[in-house]
Coordinates of C-alpha atoms and ligand atoms in Angstrom, one line a residue:
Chain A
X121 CA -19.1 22.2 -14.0
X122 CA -20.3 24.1 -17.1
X123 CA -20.2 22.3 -20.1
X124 CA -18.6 23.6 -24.1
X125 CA -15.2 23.8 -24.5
X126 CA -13.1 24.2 -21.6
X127 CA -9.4 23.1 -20.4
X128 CA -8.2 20.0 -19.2
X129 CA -4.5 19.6 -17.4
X130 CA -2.8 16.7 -18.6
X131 CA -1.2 13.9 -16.5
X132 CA 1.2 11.0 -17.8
X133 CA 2.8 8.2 -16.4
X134 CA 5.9 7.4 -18.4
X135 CA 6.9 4.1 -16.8
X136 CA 4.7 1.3 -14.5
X137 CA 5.1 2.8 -11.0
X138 CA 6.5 6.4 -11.4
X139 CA 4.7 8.8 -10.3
X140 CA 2.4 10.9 -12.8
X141 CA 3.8 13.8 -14.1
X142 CA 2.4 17.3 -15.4
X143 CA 2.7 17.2 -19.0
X144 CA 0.8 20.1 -20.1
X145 CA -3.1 21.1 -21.1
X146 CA -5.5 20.7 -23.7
X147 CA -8.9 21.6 -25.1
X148 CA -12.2 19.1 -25.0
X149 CA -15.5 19.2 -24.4
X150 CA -16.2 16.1 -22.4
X151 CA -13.8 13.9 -20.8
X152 CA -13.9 11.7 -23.1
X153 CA -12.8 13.9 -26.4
X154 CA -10.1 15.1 -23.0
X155 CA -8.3 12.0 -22.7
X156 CA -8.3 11.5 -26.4
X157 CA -6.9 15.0 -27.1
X158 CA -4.3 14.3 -24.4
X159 CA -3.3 11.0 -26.2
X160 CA -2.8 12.5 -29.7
X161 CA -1.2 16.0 -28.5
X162 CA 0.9 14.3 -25.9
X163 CA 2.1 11.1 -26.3
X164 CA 2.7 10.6 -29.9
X165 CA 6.4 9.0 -29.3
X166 CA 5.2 6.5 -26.7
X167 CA 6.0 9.3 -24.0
X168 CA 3.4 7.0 -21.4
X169 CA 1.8 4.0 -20.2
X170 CA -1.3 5.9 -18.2
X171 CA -2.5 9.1 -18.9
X172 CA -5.1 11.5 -16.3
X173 CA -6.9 14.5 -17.4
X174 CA -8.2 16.7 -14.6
X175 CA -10.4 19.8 -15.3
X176 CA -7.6 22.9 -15.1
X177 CA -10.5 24.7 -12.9
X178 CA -10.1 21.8 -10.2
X179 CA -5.9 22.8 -9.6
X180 CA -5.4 25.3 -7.0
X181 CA -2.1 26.9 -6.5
X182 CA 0.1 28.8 -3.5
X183 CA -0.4 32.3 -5.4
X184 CA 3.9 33.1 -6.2
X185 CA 3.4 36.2 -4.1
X186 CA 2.5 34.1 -0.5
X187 CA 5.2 31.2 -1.8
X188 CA 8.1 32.6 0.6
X189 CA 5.3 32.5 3.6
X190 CA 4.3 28.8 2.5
X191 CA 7.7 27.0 2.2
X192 CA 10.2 29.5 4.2
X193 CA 9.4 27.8 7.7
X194 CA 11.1 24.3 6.4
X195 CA 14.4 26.1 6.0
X196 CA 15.5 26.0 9.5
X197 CA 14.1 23.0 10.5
X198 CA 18.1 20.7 9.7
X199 CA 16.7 18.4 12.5
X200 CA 14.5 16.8 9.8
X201 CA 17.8 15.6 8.1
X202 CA 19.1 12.6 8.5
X203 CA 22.9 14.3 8.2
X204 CA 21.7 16.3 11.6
X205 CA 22.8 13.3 13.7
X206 CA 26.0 12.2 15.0
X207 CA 26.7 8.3 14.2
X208 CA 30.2 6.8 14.9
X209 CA 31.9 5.2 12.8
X210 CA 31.5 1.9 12.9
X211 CA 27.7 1.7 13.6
X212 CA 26.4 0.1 10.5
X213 CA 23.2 0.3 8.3
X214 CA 21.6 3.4 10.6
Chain B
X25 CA -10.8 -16.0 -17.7
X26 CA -11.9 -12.9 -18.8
X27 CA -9.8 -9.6 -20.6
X28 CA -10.1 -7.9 -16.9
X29 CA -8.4 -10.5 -15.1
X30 CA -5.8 -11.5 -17.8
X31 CA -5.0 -7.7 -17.8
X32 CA -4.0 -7.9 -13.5
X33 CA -2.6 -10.7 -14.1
X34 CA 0.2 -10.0 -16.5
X35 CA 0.5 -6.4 -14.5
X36 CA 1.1 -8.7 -11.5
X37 CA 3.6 -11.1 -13.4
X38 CA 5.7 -8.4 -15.3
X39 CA 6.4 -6.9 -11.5
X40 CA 4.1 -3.9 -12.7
X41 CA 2.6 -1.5 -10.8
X42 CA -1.6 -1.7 -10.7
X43 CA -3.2 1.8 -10.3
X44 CA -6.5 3.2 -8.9
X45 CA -8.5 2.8 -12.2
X46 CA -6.8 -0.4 -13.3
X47 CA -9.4 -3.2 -12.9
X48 CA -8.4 -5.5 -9.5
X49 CA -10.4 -8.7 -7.8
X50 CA -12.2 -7.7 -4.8
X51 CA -10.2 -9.9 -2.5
X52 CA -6.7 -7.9 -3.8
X53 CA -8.9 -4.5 -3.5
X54 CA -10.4 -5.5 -0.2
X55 CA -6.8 -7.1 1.2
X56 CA -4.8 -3.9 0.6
X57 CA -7.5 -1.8 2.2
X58 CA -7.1 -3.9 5.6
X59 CA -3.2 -3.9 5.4
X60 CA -3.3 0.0 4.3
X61 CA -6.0 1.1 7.0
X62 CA -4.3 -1.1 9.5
X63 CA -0.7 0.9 8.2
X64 CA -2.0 4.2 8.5
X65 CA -3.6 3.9 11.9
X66 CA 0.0 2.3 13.5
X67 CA 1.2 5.7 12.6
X68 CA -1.5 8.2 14.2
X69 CA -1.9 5.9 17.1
X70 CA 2.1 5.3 17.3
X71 CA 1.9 9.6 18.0
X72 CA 0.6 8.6 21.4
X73 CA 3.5 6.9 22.9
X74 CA 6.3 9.7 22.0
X75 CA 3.9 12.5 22.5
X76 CA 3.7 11.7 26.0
X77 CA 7.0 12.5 26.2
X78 CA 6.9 15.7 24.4
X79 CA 6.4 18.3 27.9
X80 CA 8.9 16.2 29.4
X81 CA 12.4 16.5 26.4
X82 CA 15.2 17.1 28.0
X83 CA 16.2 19.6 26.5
X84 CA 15.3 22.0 23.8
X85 CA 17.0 20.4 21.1
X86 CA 15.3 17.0 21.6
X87 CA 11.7 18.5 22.2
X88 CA 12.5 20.1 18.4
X89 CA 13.4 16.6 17.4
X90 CA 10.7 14.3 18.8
X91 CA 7.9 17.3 17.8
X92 CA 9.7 16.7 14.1
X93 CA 9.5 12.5 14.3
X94 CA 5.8 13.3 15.5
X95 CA 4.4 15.2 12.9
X96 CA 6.0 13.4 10.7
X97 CA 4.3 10.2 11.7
X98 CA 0.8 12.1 11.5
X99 CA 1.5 12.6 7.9
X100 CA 2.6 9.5 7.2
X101 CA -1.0 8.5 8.7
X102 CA -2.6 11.1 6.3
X103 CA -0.2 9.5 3.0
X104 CA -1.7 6.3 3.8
X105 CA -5.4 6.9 5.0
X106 CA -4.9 8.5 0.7
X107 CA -3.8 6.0 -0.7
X108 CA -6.9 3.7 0.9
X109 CA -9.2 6.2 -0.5
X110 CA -7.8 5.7 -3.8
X111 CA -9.3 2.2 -3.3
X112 CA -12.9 3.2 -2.7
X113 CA -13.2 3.1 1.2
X114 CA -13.8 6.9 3.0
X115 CA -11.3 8.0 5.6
X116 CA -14.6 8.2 7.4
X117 CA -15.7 4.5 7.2
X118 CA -11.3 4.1 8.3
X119 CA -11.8 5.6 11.6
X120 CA -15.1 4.4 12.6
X121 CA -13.4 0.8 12.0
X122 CA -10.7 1.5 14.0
X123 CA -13.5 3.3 17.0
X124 CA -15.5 -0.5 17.0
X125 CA -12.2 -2.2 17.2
X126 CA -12.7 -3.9 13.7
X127 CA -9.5 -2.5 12.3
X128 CA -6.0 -3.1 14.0
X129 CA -3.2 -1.5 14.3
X130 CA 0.4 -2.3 15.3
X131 CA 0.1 -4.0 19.1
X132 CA 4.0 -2.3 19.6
X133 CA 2.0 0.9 20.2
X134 CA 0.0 -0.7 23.3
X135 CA 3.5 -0.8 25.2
X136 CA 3.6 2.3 27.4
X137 CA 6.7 5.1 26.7
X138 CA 7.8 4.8 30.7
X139 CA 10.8 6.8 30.3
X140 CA 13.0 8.6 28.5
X141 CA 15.3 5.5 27.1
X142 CA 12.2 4.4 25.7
X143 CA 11.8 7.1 23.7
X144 CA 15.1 6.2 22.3
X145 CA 14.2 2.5 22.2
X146 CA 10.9 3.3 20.0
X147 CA 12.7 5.6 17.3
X148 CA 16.0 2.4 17.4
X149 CA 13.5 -0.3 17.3
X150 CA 10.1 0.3 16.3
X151 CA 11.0 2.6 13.6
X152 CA 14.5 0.4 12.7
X153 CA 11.4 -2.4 11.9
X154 CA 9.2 -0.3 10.4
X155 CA 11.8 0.9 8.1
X156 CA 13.1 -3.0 7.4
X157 CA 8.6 -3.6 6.3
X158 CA 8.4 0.1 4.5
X159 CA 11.6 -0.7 2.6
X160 CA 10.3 -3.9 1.1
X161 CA 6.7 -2.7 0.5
X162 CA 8.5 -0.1 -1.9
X163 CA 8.1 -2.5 -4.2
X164 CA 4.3 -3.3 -3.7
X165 CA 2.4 -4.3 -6.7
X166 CA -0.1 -1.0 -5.6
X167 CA 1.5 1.9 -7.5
X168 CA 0.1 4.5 -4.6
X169 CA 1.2 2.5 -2.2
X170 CA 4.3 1.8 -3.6
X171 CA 5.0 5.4 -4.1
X172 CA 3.9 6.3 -0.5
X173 CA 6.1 4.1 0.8
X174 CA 9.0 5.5 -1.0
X175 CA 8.6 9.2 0.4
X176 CA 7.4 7.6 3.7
X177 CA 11.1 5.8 3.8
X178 CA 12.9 8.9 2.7
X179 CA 10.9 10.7 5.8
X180 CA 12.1 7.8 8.5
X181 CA 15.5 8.0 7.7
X182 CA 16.2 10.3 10.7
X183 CA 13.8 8.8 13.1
X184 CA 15.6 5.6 13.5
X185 CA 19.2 7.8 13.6
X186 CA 17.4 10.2 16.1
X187 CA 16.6 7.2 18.5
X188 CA 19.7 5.9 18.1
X189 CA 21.4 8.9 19.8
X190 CA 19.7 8.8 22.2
X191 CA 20.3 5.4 23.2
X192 CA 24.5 6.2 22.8
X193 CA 23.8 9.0 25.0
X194 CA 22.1 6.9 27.4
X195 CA 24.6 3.8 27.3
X196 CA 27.7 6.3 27.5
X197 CA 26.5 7.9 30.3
X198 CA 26.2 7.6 34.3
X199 CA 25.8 4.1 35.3
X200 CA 22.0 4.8 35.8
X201 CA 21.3 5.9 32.5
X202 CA 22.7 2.6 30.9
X203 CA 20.8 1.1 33.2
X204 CA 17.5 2.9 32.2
X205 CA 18.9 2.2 28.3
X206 CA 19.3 -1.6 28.6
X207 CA 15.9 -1.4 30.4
X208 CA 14.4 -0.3 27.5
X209 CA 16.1 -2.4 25.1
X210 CA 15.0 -5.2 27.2
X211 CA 11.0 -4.3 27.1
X212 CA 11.1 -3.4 23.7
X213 CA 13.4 -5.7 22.0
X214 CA 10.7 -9.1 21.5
X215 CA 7.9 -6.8 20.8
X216 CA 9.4 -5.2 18.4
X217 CA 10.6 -8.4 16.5
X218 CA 7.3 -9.7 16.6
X219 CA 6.1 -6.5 15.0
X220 CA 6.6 -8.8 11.7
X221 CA 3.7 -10.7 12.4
X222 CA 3.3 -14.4 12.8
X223 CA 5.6 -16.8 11.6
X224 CA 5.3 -17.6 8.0
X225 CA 3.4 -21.0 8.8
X226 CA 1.2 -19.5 10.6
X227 CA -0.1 -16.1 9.0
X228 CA -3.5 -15.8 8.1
X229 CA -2.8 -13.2 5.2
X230 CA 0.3 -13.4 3.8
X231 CA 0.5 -16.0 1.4
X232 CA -2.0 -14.7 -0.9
X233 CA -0.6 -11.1 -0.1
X234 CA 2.7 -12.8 -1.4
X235 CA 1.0 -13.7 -4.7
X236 CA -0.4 -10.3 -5.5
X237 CA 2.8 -9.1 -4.5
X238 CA 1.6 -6.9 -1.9
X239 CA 4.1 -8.3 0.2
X240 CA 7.0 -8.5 -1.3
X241 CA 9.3 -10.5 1.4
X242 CA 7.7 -12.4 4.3
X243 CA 7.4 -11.5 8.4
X244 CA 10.2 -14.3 8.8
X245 CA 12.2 -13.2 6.2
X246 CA 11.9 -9.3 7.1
X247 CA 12.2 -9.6 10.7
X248 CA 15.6 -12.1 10.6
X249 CA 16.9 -8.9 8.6
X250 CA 16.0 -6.8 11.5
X251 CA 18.0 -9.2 13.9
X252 CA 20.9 -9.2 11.6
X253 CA 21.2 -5.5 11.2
X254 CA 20.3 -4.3 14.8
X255 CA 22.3 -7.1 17.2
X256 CA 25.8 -5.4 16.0
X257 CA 24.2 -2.0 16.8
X258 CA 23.4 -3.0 20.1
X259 CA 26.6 -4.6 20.7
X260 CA 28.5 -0.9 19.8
X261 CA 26.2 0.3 22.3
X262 CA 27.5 -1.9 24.6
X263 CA 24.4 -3.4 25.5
X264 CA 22.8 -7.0 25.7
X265 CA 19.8 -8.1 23.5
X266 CA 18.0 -9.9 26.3
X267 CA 18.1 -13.5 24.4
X268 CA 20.5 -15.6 25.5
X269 CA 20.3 -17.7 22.5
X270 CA 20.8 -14.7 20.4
X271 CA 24.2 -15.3 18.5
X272 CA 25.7 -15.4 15.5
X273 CA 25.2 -18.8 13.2
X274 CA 28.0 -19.6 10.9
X275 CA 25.9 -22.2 9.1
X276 CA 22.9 -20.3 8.2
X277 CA 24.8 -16.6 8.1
X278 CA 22.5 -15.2 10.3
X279 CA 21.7 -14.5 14.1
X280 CA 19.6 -16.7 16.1
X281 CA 16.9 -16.5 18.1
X282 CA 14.7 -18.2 21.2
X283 CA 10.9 -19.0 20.6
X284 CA 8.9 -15.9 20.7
X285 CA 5.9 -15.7 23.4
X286 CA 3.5 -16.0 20.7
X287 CA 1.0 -15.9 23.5
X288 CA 1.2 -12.3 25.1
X289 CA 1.9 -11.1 21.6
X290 CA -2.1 -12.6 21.1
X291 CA -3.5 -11.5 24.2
X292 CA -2.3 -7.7 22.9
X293 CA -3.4 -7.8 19.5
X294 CA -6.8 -8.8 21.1
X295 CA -6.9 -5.8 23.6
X296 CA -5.3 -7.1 26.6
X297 CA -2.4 -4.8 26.4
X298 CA -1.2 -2.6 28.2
X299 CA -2.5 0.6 27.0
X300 CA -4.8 -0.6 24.8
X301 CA -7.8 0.9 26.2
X302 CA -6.2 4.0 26.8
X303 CA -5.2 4.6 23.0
X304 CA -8.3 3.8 21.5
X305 CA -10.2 6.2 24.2
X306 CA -7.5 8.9 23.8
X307 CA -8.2 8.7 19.8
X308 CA -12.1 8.5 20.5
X309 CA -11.7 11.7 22.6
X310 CA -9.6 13.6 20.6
X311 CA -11.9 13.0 17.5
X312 CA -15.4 13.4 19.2
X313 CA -13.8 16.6 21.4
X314 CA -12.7 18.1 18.0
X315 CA -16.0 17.6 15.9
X316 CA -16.8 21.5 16.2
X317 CA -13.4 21.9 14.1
X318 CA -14.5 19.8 11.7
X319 CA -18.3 21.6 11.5
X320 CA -16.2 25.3 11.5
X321 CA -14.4 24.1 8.5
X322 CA -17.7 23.4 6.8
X323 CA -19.0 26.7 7.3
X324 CA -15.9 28.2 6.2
X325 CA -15.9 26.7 2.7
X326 CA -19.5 27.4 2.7
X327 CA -18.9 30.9 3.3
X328 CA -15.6 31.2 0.7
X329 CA -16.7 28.9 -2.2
X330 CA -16.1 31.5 -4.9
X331 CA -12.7 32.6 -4.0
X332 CA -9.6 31.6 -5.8
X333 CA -7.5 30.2 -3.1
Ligands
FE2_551 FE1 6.1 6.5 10.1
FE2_552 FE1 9.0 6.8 11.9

């Protein structure tokens, strides 16, 4: 990784538990000043409990243009539901 | 005690969730890496079983199904071999544990699949207790483990159904086939209860698992709520849980239960299984035979470093 100024994709955790959630990015030039710029752009209004930074260069992406041959083959697959399967009535907690 | 303990501790008290950069003791670090390892490889080992079955679906639709209750146990496997890394230990070091025999994983899967009600008796049973464990462990004090466990749960909700079908189909059908389904329920139904784990007395880890609130509820606890939700399913199958002391007790609300054969359930965890040679060999084979994949894919992102995807 090349240092100087570079961006940094920003990560909080609003509650204990959830899951951490894309909040945007910022500029630093160490991970330090990263999580510190993250803090004062991001969570100003107590918007977390955690926080991650990750270097934007380290996020790869489905390119929009392939997305239809990445996520199309799930569409027909019902049998993956639970609704796909016949339970009487009467057959409880299934 | 120092700021680094005081810190767990209250995340442990206030029912919070600790995550992978939080400070932790050793002992809480090193007990969720043997409960997680041991988790992850019940699901890639509990592929055997129900693959072996795969050639042999009766039909088209259920090949599709059990191929979908498969893979979706691989990644389960994958979620959890993650969410151990997040702890410091290489998926690596996982398998090469399980390969020496150091690391267990659930002795249901060293029950052979023997026919095709057992298929439907593994996705009714073994995943009906899975789900009954993976439900309480959504509330793990491990926040990566806790949310694994939640998408895990939302995964299994059509396994158990899926097994369950196939057991009505059995038990409404010719003679022969509730024959073959009551079978099965009979082989699978005391293995599967002690799937829990010892009895609260007795169990090695749970107590301070219980304190850290890695376990949330204990194996007596969780498996009496098995009993209590699976005897009235059987019963609308029209089938007998093979326990004659298995019946419904007004005084404690619940359904009873004879003395399990703690014994056999020992000699299995220890290897003496049925199969348990033969899934730790099939796994061994499978990984060493596919080594050259693992190589290719080295050479591959050697090759394509500097593309974008
Ligand atoms: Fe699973
Ligand atoms: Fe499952």
């Amino acid at each position: 990784m090349e240092s100087g100024d570079k961006v940094w994709e920003v990560f909080i955790q609003k509650k204990s538990g959830l899951p951490f959630k894309h909040a945007g990015s910022v500029h630093a030039y160490d991970k330090k000043m990263a999580i510190q710029n993250a803090r004062d752009s991001y969570t100003r209004r107590g918007e977390g409990r955690a926080l991650w930074v990750v270097p934007a260069e380290a996020i790869i992406s489905v390119p929009l243009d392939e997305a239809d041959a990445y996520f199309n083959p799930s569409e027909d697959k019902i049998y993956r539901h639970p609704t796909f399967y016949d339970i009487p009535d009467g057959v409880e907690n299934l | 005690m120092d700021k680094y303990q005081a810190a767990f501790d209250a995340i442990i008290e206030k029912d919070d969730r600790v995550e992978p950069r939080d400070w932790m003791p050793d002992d809480y670090r090193n007990n969720l890496i043997r409960q997680i390892s041991q988790h992850a490889h019940s699901e890639v080992i509990g592929m055997q079983p129900e693959g072996n079955w795969l050639l042999r679906a009766p039909s088209l639709r259920s090949k599709q199904v059990l191929l979908a209750k498969i893979q979706d146990e691989g990644g389960h496997g994958l979620y959890l071999y993650s969410v151990a890394e997040t702890l410091g230990v290489s998926r690596e070091e996982m398998i090469d544990q399980l390969h020496e025999g150091k690391a267990k994983y659930s002795s249901i899967f060293n029950y052979p699949a023997l026919n095709w009600a057992d298929i439907g008796a593994i996705g009714w049973l073994v995943d009906g207790a899975a789900i009954v464990n993976q439900v309480s462990l959504q509330r793990t004090s491990y926040g990566p483990y806790s949310r694994g466990m939640i998408r895990i749960c939302k995964e299994e909700s059509f396994h158990q159904r899926q097994g369950y079908e196939i057991m009505l189909h059995m038990a409404k059908g010719t003679p022969e086939q509730k024959e073959m389904a009551q079978d099965a329920l009979n082989r699978f139904w005391f293995p599967s209860l002690m799937m829990f784990g010892p009895h609260d007395a007795d169990s090695a880890h749970s107590s301070k698992a219980m304190q850290w609130k890695i376990k949330r509820e204990s194996n007596d606890t969780l498996r009496q709520k098995f009993i209590d939700k699976t005897v009235p399913q059987a019963e609308f199958l029209g089938l007998t849980v093979p326990d004659p002391n298995c019946k419904w007790n007004e005084e404690t609300g619940h359904y009873d239960h004879s003395p399990f054969d703690w014994d056999e359930f020992w000699a299995v965890v220890n290897g003496n299984g049925p199969c348990n040679k033969e899934r730790l060999d099939h796994h061994k084979k499978a990984h060493n035979d596919n080594a050259w994949v693992r190589e290719a894919a080295v050479a591959y992102a050697k090759k394509t470093e500097s593309t974008l995807v």
